[in-house]
Amino acid sequence: MFKFVVLSLSFCFFSCANMGASGQTQKFKTAEEYSKSKEFKPGKLVIIQGPTSDHETNINILVPRLKNYKYIVESPEGKESFADEYETIGAPVIHWKIEKINIKNLEPNKDYTLKVVDEFRGSNTVVDTRTFRALDVTGYKARFAYASCMADDYRFTEVIDPMWAKMQSLNPDFIVLNGDVVYVDSFEFVERQKATDLDIWQRFIDSFNRLPIYHWTTLKPIFATWDDHDFGTNDGDRNFTSKQAARSIFLGFFGGKNIPGVYQLENESVYFSLNAFHQRMLFLDDRYFRQPNKEQKEAEKFAHWGEKQHNWVMNTLNSEPSPAWLFNGNQFFSGVDLSYKESIQSNNPVHFQQILEDLKKVKAPVVLASGDIHFSEVMRIPSDKIGYETYEFTSSSMHSYTGSGWDNPLRVPGAFSKEFNFMLINSTSRDGGLDIDVESWGLANKPYFKNSFQVRK
Ligand SMILES: [Fe+2]
């Protein structure tokens, strides 16, 4: 039997040089050096920087279930400390677990290093290394990439890497993911309406292993909510049998400890608020409490969000006058009514009217944001809807199936792209409202559209 012995050798990367078939020099370590290395190229694990403020961050790491890694944070001055490992999320049926760490006392605009260390048999091997920053939420401008719908289907193999490389090259301060970050019930593995907790785990792990964002050497804070496919089932609703497992897995990957005054997860489903950049961002849950779309005997008054979430939205918006974004997986306004397209307006018309009535009354001006439809557009919402002119920004898809789209009478002329794309948004809090610059970016070397908007109540 081969006995695995780990000896202490100094780290040596690319120490050998050979001439390859092309005549170019190839550099690599010897097999023995690989076996004894103490440090490897970053990016192996799935690592997600979640809710973050100017002094605190939450990071979630997917690790093999038998490993007891240590998480070491190195400050810009080179001082090392252990991160607070506050929770582990796993399930007996899977080979992985999510380890959740919280890091406090950060300073904004400085580079920190996270080292994932395996102490197996005294080796102290650095399995993965990432850099990260706090997020300076004290200013007035939020500069973020905004994306939804990321299929890991073989069909998109060629575009997945360049799409994420484009986002990386634009260097947003943070990233908003608004649903379908995983297609649990793609037609490859899991039947619709039947996903078990094992199915959800497996699809998240497979998909996250494929998508580059979770392997970037430089982490970016991600704020995420779900839509139907990462909830677990197409057009999903409150009757979905695995919704509690889905919630635990989704929050395992994207959630974190609440950060007083900045990040607040309401302990109901996955909805939460971000108070940053002198504006608010409310990330809504359009699935967990939703009345089924089909065979409705009556259109319920709070059919889309449930009453508690609806009241939380309005109370939060009324608690102070600073402007707010509302992120919801599927569209608020349908634009045009189509049987195969979900929206609050089409599926939950009574609740939709209630939302409009209540938005008229709250202190804060709002802009709307959605995903889901596999093309991007901006809708101008006329002032007769909620008392002032606002906009709905729909960003979709990073890489998923698309068709030719449809006409929409609310669409801002030209603000449309059915290419793979995401939005780069500058949202500035000014004069009690928002100045918003939006660009739609994809594989092309210039934006598919570019607009500026102002919203004032
Ligand atoms: Fe989608």
Coordinates of C-alpha atoms and ligand atoms in Angstrom, one line a residue:
M1 CA 0.0 0.0 0.0
F2 CA 1.3 3.4 -1.0
K3 CA 1.9 5.5 2.1
F4 CA 1.3 9.2 1.7
V5 CA 3.9 11.1 3.5
V6 CA 3.9 14.9 3.6
L7 CA 7.3 16.4 4.2
S8 CA 8.1 20.0 4.8
L9 CA 9.6 21.4 1.7
S10 CA 9.9 25.0 0.7
F11 CA 7.3 26.2 -1.8
C12 CA 8.5 25.9 -5.4
F13 CA 6.3 26.9 -8.4
F14 CA 7.2 26.2 -12.0
S15 CA 10.7 25.1 -11.2
C16 CA 11.3 22.8 -14.3
A17 CA 11.5 23.9 -17.9
N18 CA 11.1 21.6 -20.9
M19 CA 10.8 22.2 -24.7
G20 CA 7.2 21.4 -25.8
A21 CA 6.2 20.1 -29.2
S22 CA 5.6 23.6 -30.4
G23 CA 9.2 24.5 -29.5
Q24 CA 8.1 26.9 -26.8
T25 CA 9.3 26.5 -23.3
Q26 CA 6.8 24.8 -20.9
K27 CA 7.3 25.3 -17.3
F28 CA 6.0 22.9 -14.7
K29 CA 6.9 21.4 -11.3
T30 CA 8.0 17.8 -10.9
A31 CA 5.5 15.3 -9.6
E32 CA 7.3 15.2 -6.4
E33 CA 7.2 18.9 -6.1
Y34 CA 3.5 19.0 -6.7
S35 CA 3.0 16.3 -4.1
K36 CA 4.9 18.4 -1.5
S37 CA 3.8 21.9 -2.5
K38 CA 2.5 24.2 0.1
E39 CA 0.6 26.6 -2.1
F40 CA -1.4 26.3 -5.3
K41 CA -2.8 28.5 -8.0
P42 CA -5.9 30.3 -6.6
G43 CA -9.4 29.5 -7.7
K44 CA -9.9 25.9 -6.9
L45 CA -12.8 26.3 -4.4
V46 CA -16.2 28.0 -4.8
I47 CA -15.8 31.1 -2.7
I48 CA -18.4 33.8 -2.5
Q49 CA -18.0 37.2 -0.8
G50 CA -21.5 38.0 0.4
P51 CA -23.0 40.9 2.3
T52 CA -20.3 43.5 3.0
S53 CA -20.1 47.0 4.5
D54 CA -17.2 49.5 4.8
H55 CA -15.9 47.6 7.9
E56 CA -17.3 44.1 7.7
T57 CA -17.7 41.2 5.3
N58 CA -19.2 37.7 5.1
I59 CA -17.5 35.0 3.0
N60 CA -18.9 31.6 2.2
I61 CA -16.7 28.7 1.1
L62 CA -17.7 25.4 -0.4
V63 CA -15.3 22.7 1.0
P64 CA -15.0 18.9 1.0
R65 CA -17.0 17.6 4.0
L66 CA -14.0 15.8 5.6
K67 CA -11.8 18.8 5.6
N68 CA -11.4 21.2 8.6
Y69 CA -9.8 24.1 6.8
K70 CA -8.5 27.1 8.7
Y71 CA -9.3 30.6 7.3
I72 CA -6.6 33.1 7.7
V73 CA -7.0 36.8 6.9
E74 CA -3.9 38.8 6.1
S75 CA -4.2 42.6 6.6
P76 CA -2.7 45.1 4.1
E77 CA 0.1 45.4 6.7
G78 CA 0.8 41.7 6.6
K79 CA -0.8 40.9 10.0
E80 CA -2.5 37.5 10.1
S81 CA -5.6 36.5 12.1
F82 CA -8.1 33.7 12.0
A83 CA -11.5 34.5 10.6
D84 CA -14.6 33.9 12.7
E85 CA -16.1 30.5 11.5
Y86 CA -19.6 30.9 12.7
E87 CA -21.7 28.4 10.8
T88 CA -21.4 25.2 8.7
I89 CA -24.2 24.2 6.3
G90 CA -24.3 20.7 4.8
A91 CA -26.4 17.6 4.3
P92 CA -25.6 14.0 5.0
V93 CA -26.2 13.1 1.4
I94 CA -23.6 15.4 -0.2
H95 CA -19.8 15.4 -0.2
W96 CA -19.5 19.1 0.4
K97 CA -20.4 21.7 3.1
I98 CA -20.5 25.4 3.1
E99 CA -18.4 27.1 5.7
K100 CA -19.4 30.6 6.6
I101 CA -16.9 33.2 7.9
N102 CA -17.4 36.7 9.1
I103 CA -14.6 39.3 9.2
K104 CA -14.8 42.6 11.1
N105 CA -12.6 45.6 11.7
L106 CA -11.8 46.1 8.0
E107 CA -10.8 49.4 6.4
P108 CA -12.3 50.3 3.0
N109 CA -10.2 50.6 -0.1
K110 CA -7.5 48.3 1.2
D111 CA -6.6 44.8 -0.1
Y112 CA -6.9 41.9 2.3
T113 CA -6.0 38.3 1.6
L114 CA -8.0 35.2 2.6
K115 CA -6.0 32.0 2.8
V116 CA -7.7 28.6 3.0
V117 CA -5.3 26.4 4.9
D118 CA -5.4 22.6 5.1
E119 CA -3.6 21.4 8.3
F120 CA -3.9 17.7 7.2
R121 CA -1.1 15.8 8.8
G122 CA 0.7 19.0 9.7
S123 CA 1.2 20.0 6.1
N124 CA -0.3 23.6 6.4
T125 CA -1.0 23.6 2.7
V126 CA -2.6 26.8 1.3
V127 CA -5.4 25.3 -0.8
D128 CA -6.8 28.6 -2.1
T129 CA -6.0 32.3 -1.8
R130 CA -8.2 35.2 -2.6
T131 CA -8.0 39.0 -2.2
F132 CA -11.0 41.0 -1.1
R133 CA -12.0 44.5 0.1
A134 CA -14.6 46.1 2.3
L135 CA -17.2 48.1 0.4
D136 CA -17.2 51.8 1.0
V137 CA -20.9 52.3 1.5
T138 CA -20.5 55.8 2.9
G139 CA -20.5 57.7 -0.4
Y140 CA -23.4 58.6 -2.7
K141 CA -22.7 56.4 -5.8
A142 CA -23.3 52.7 -6.2
R143 CA -21.4 51.3 -9.1
F144 CA -22.5 47.7 -9.7
A145 CA -22.9 45.0 -12.2
Y146 CA -26.4 43.7 -12.5
A147 CA -27.1 40.2 -13.9
S148 CA -29.5 37.3 -14.0
C149 CA -30.0 34.0 -15.7
M150 CA -26.9 31.9 -15.9
A151 CA -27.3 28.5 -17.5
D152 CA -24.4 26.0 -17.2
D153 CA -25.9 24.0 -20.2
Y154 CA -23.2 22.8 -22.7
R155 CA -24.8 25.1 -25.3
F156 CA -23.2 28.1 -23.5
T157 CA -19.8 26.6 -22.9
E158 CA -18.0 29.0 -25.3
V159 CA -19.6 32.2 -23.9
I160 CA -19.5 31.6 -20.1
D161 CA -15.9 32.4 -19.7
P162 CA -15.8 35.6 -21.9
M163 CA -19.0 36.9 -20.4
W164 CA -17.6 36.8 -16.9
A165 CA -14.3 38.1 -18.1
K166 CA -16.1 41.1 -19.5
M167 CA -17.7 41.8 -16.1
Q168 CA -14.4 41.3 -14.4
S169 CA -12.7 43.8 -16.8
L170 CA -15.3 46.5 -16.0
N171 CA -14.3 46.1 -12.3
P172 CA -17.7 47.0 -10.6
D173 CA -17.6 47.7 -6.9
F174 CA -20.1 45.0 -6.2
I175 CA -22.4 42.6 -8.0
V176 CA -26.2 42.2 -7.9
L177 CA -27.6 38.8 -9.0
N178 CA -31.3 38.8 -9.5
G179 CA -32.4 35.3 -10.0
D180 CA -31.8 32.1 -12.0
V181 CA -28.2 32.0 -10.8
V182 CA -28.6 28.2 -11.1
Y183 CA -30.9 26.3 -13.3
V184 CA -31.8 23.5 -10.9
D185 CA -34.5 22.1 -13.2
S186 CA -32.7 22.4 -16.5
F187 CA -33.7 19.6 -18.7
E188 CA -30.5 17.7 -18.2
F189 CA -30.8 16.5 -14.6
V190 CA -33.9 17.4 -12.6
E191 CA -37.5 17.2 -13.7
R192 CA -39.6 20.3 -13.2
Q193 CA -41.6 20.5 -9.9
K194 CA -39.7 17.5 -8.5
A195 CA -36.4 18.8 -7.2
T196 CA -35.3 17.3 -3.9
D197 CA -32.8 18.9 -1.5
L198 CA -30.1 16.6 -3.0
D199 CA -31.0 17.8 -6.5
I200 CA -30.8 21.5 -5.4
W201 CA -27.4 20.9 -3.7
Q202 CA -26.0 19.0 -6.7
R203 CA -27.1 21.6 -9.2
F204 CA -25.8 24.5 -7.2
I205 CA -22.4 22.8 -6.7
D206 CA -22.1 21.7 -10.3
S207 CA -23.1 25.1 -11.7
F208 CA -21.0 27.1 -9.2
N209 CA -17.9 25.0 -10.0
R210 CA -18.4 25.9 -13.7
L211 CA -19.0 29.7 -13.4
P212 CA -15.9 31.8 -13.2
I213 CA -17.2 34.4 -10.8
Y214 CA -17.0 32.0 -7.9
H215 CA -13.3 31.4 -8.7
W216 CA -12.1 34.9 -9.3
T217 CA -8.8 35.6 -7.5
T218 CA -10.2 39.0 -6.5
L219 CA -13.5 38.6 -4.8
K220 CA -16.3 41.1 -5.3
P221 CA -19.2 41.5 -2.8
I222 CA -22.3 39.8 -4.2
F223 CA -25.9 40.6 -3.2
A224 CA -28.3 38.0 -4.5
T225 CA -31.9 37.0 -4.6
W226 CA -33.6 34.2 -6.4
D227 CA -36.2 33.6 -9.1
D228 CA -37.9 30.3 -10.1
H229 CA -35.0 28.2 -11.3
D230 CA -32.7 28.7 -8.3
F231 CA -35.7 28.4 -6.0
G232 CA -35.8 25.0 -7.6
T233 CA -38.6 24.8 -10.1
N234 CA -40.0 26.6 -13.2
D235 CA -42.7 29.2 -12.3
G236 CA -42.3 28.0 -8.7
D237 CA -44.6 29.1 -5.9
R238 CA -45.4 28.5 -2.2
N239 CA -46.4 24.9 -2.8
F240 CA -42.9 23.8 -4.0
T241 CA -42.1 20.9 -1.6
S242 CA -38.3 21.6 -1.3
K243 CA -38.6 25.3 -0.6
Q244 CA -37.1 25.1 2.8
A245 CA -34.0 23.2 1.6
A246 CA -33.7 25.7 -1.2
R247 CA -33.7 28.6 1.2
S248 CA -31.1 27.0 3.4
I249 CA -28.8 26.3 0.4
F250 CA -29.3 29.7 -1.2
L251 CA -28.6 31.6 2.0
G252 CA -25.7 29.2 2.7
F253 CA -24.1 30.4 -0.5
F254 CA -25.1 34.1 -0.5
G255 CA -26.3 35.0 3.0
G256 CA -24.2 36.3 6.0
K257 CA -24.4 37.7 9.4
N258 CA -26.5 40.8 9.6
I259 CA -24.5 44.0 9.5
P260 CA -26.4 46.6 11.7
G261 CA -27.5 49.6 9.7
V262 CA -26.3 48.1 6.4
Y263 CA -27.4 44.5 5.7
Q264 CA -30.6 43.1 7.2
L265 CA -32.0 39.7 6.3
E266 CA -35.5 39.3 7.5
N267 CA -35.9 35.9 9.0
E268 CA -38.7 34.8 6.8
S269 CA -37.4 33.6 3.4
V270 CA -34.5 35.1 1.4
Y271 CA -35.6 38.8 1.3
F272 CA -33.3 41.5 2.7
S273 CA -32.4 45.1 2.6
L274 CA -29.1 46.9 1.9
N275 CA -28.7 50.4 3.2
A276 CA -25.7 51.9 1.4
F277 CA -24.6 54.8 -0.7
H278 CA -27.3 57.0 0.7
Q279 CA -29.9 54.8 -0.9
R280 CA -31.6 51.5 -0.1
M281 CA -31.8 48.3 -2.1
L282 CA -34.6 45.8 -1.3
F283 CA -34.0 42.3 -2.5
L284 CA -37.4 40.6 -2.8
D285 CA -38.5 37.0 -2.8
D286 CA -41.0 36.4 -5.6
R287 CA -41.4 32.7 -4.9
Y288 CA -41.6 31.5 -1.3
F289 CA -45.0 33.0 -0.6
R290 CA -46.4 33.3 -4.1
Q291 CA -49.9 32.2 -5.0
P292 CA -49.7 29.6 -7.8
N293 CA -50.1 31.3 -11.2
K294 CA -52.5 28.6 -12.5
E295 CA -56.0 27.8 -11.5
Q296 CA -56.4 30.8 -9.2
K297 CA -60.0 30.9 -7.8
E298 CA -59.4 34.4 -6.6
A299 CA -56.5 36.8 -7.1
E300 CA -55.2 37.2 -3.5
K301 CA -54.5 40.6 -2.2
F302 CA -50.8 39.8 -1.4
A303 CA -50.4 37.0 -3.9
H304 CA -46.9 37.8 -5.1
W305 CA -44.9 38.5 -1.9
G306 CA -47.2 37.5 0.9
E307 CA -48.6 40.0 3.3
K308 CA -45.7 40.1 5.7
Q309 CA -43.2 40.8 2.9
H310 CA -45.4 43.4 1.4
N311 CA -45.7 45.3 4.7
W312 CA -42.0 45.0 5.2
V313 CA -41.4 46.6 1.8
M314 CA -43.8 49.5 2.5
N315 CA -42.6 50.0 6.1
T316 CA -39.0 50.1 5.0
L317 CA -39.7 52.6 2.2
N318 CA -41.7 54.7 4.6
S319 CA -39.1 54.6 7.4
E320 CA -36.9 57.3 5.7
P321 CA -37.0 59.4 2.5
S322 CA -33.8 58.1 0.8
P323 CA -34.4 56.6 -2.6
A324 CA -34.7 52.9 -3.1
W325 CA -34.2 50.1 -5.6
L326 CA -36.6 47.2 -5.6
F327 CA -35.1 44.0 -7.0
N328 CA -37.6 41.3 -7.9
G329 CA -36.9 38.2 -10.0
N330 CA -39.7 38.5 -12.5
Q331 CA -40.9 41.8 -13.9
F332 CA -43.2 44.1 -12.0
F333 CA -44.8 45.6 -15.2
S334 CA -45.7 43.2 -17.9
G335 CA -45.4 45.8 -20.7
V336 CA -47.3 43.4 -22.8
D337 CA -49.4 40.5 -21.6
L338 CA -48.1 37.2 -22.8
S339 CA -49.2 33.8 -21.6
Y340 CA -45.7 32.4 -21.3
K341 CA -44.2 35.4 -19.5
E342 CA -44.5 36.0 -15.7
S343 CA -44.9 39.4 -14.1
I344 CA -46.6 40.7 -11.0
Q345 CA -49.0 42.6 -13.2
S346 CA -50.0 39.6 -15.2
N347 CA -50.0 36.9 -12.6
N348 CA -51.0 38.8 -9.5
P349 CA -53.1 41.8 -10.7
V350 CA -54.8 42.5 -7.4
H351 CA -51.6 42.6 -5.5
F352 CA -50.0 44.6 -8.3
Q353 CA -52.6 47.4 -7.9
Q354 CA -52.0 47.3 -4.1
I355 CA -48.3 47.7 -4.7
L356 CA -48.9 50.8 -6.9
E357 CA -51.3 52.3 -4.4
D358 CA -48.9 51.8 -1.5
L359 CA -45.9 53.1 -3.5
K360 CA -47.7 56.3 -4.1
K361 CA -48.0 56.8 -0.3
V362 CA -44.5 56.0 0.9
K363 CA -41.8 58.7 1.5
A364 CA -39.1 57.1 -0.7
P365 CA -38.9 57.3 -4.5
V366 CA -38.3 53.9 -6.0
V367 CA -36.9 52.4 -9.2
L368 CA -37.7 48.9 -10.2
A369 CA -35.4 46.1 -11.3
S370 CA -36.0 42.6 -12.6
G371 CA -34.6 39.8 -14.7
D372 CA -36.1 36.5 -16.0
I373 CA -37.0 37.3 -19.6
H374 CA -33.7 36.5 -21.4
F375 CA -33.3 39.9 -22.9
S376 CA -32.6 43.3 -21.3
E377 CA -34.8 46.4 -21.5
V378 CA -35.6 49.6 -19.7
M379 CA -39.3 50.5 -19.2
R380 CA -40.5 54.1 -18.6
I381 CA -43.2 53.9 -16.0
P382 CA -45.5 57.0 -16.5
S383 CA -46.3 59.2 -13.6
D384 CA -50.0 58.1 -13.4
K385 CA -48.9 54.7 -12.0
I386 CA -47.2 55.7 -8.7
G387 CA -47.4 59.5 -8.8
Y388 CA -44.0 60.3 -10.5
E389 CA -42.1 59.0 -13.5
T390 CA -39.8 56.1 -12.8
Y391 CA -38.2 53.1 -14.6
E392 CA -38.0 49.4 -14.5
F393 CA -34.6 47.9 -15.4
T394 CA -34.7 44.3 -16.6
S395 CA -31.3 42.6 -17.0
S396 CA -31.2 39.2 -18.6
S397 CA -29.5 36.9 -19.6
M398 CA -25.8 36.4 -18.8
H399 CA -25.9 33.1 -20.7
S400 CA -29.3 31.4 -21.2
Y401 CA -31.7 30.5 -24.0
T402 CA -33.1 33.4 -25.9
G403 CA -35.5 34.2 -28.8
S404 CA -36.3 37.3 -30.7
G405 CA -38.1 39.0 -27.7
W406 CA -41.3 41.0 -28.2
D407 CA -42.4 44.6 -28.6
N408 CA -43.1 46.5 -25.5
P409 CA -45.0 49.9 -25.5
L410 CA -43.4 50.9 -22.2
R411 CA -39.8 50.3 -23.5
V412 CA -37.5 53.3 -23.7
P413 CA -36.6 53.5 -27.4
G414 CA -33.3 51.7 -28.0
A415 CA -33.0 50.3 -24.5
F416 CA -33.1 46.7 -25.6
S417 CA -30.7 43.8 -26.1
K418 CA -31.3 40.2 -26.6
E419 CA -27.6 39.4 -26.7
F420 CA -26.0 37.8 -23.7
N421 CA -25.5 40.8 -21.4
F422 CA -25.5 42.3 -18.0
M423 CA -26.0 45.9 -16.9
L424 CA -23.3 48.1 -15.5
I425 CA -25.1 50.7 -13.3
N426 CA -24.0 53.9 -11.7
S427 CA -26.7 54.9 -9.2
T428 CA -26.1 58.2 -7.5
S429 CA -28.3 59.5 -4.6
R430 CA -28.9 63.2 -5.3
D431 CA -31.5 65.8 -4.3
G432 CA -33.7 63.1 -2.7
G433 CA -33.8 61.0 -5.8
L434 CA -31.5 58.9 -8.1
D435 CA -29.4 59.7 -11.1
I436 CA -28.9 56.4 -12.9
D437 CA -26.5 55.7 -15.8
V438 CA -26.9 52.2 -17.3
E439 CA -24.9 50.4 -19.9
S440 CA -25.7 46.9 -21.3
W441 CA -22.5 44.9 -21.8
G442 CA -21.8 41.6 -23.4
L443 CA -19.4 40.0 -25.8
A444 CA -19.2 43.0 -28.1
N445 CA -16.5 45.6 -27.4
K446 CA -19.0 48.4 -26.8
P447 CA -22.3 48.6 -24.9
Y448 CA -25.5 47.3 -26.6
F449 CA -27.3 50.4 -25.2
K450 CA -26.4 53.2 -22.9
N451 CA -28.8 55.6 -21.1
S452 CA -29.1 58.1 -18.3
F453 CA -32.2 58.6 -16.2
Q454 CA -33.3 60.7 -13.3
V455 CA -36.0 59.8 -10.8
R456 CA -37.5 62.3 -8.4
K457 CA -40.6 62.0 -6.3
Ligands
FE1 FE -33.9 32.6 -16.6

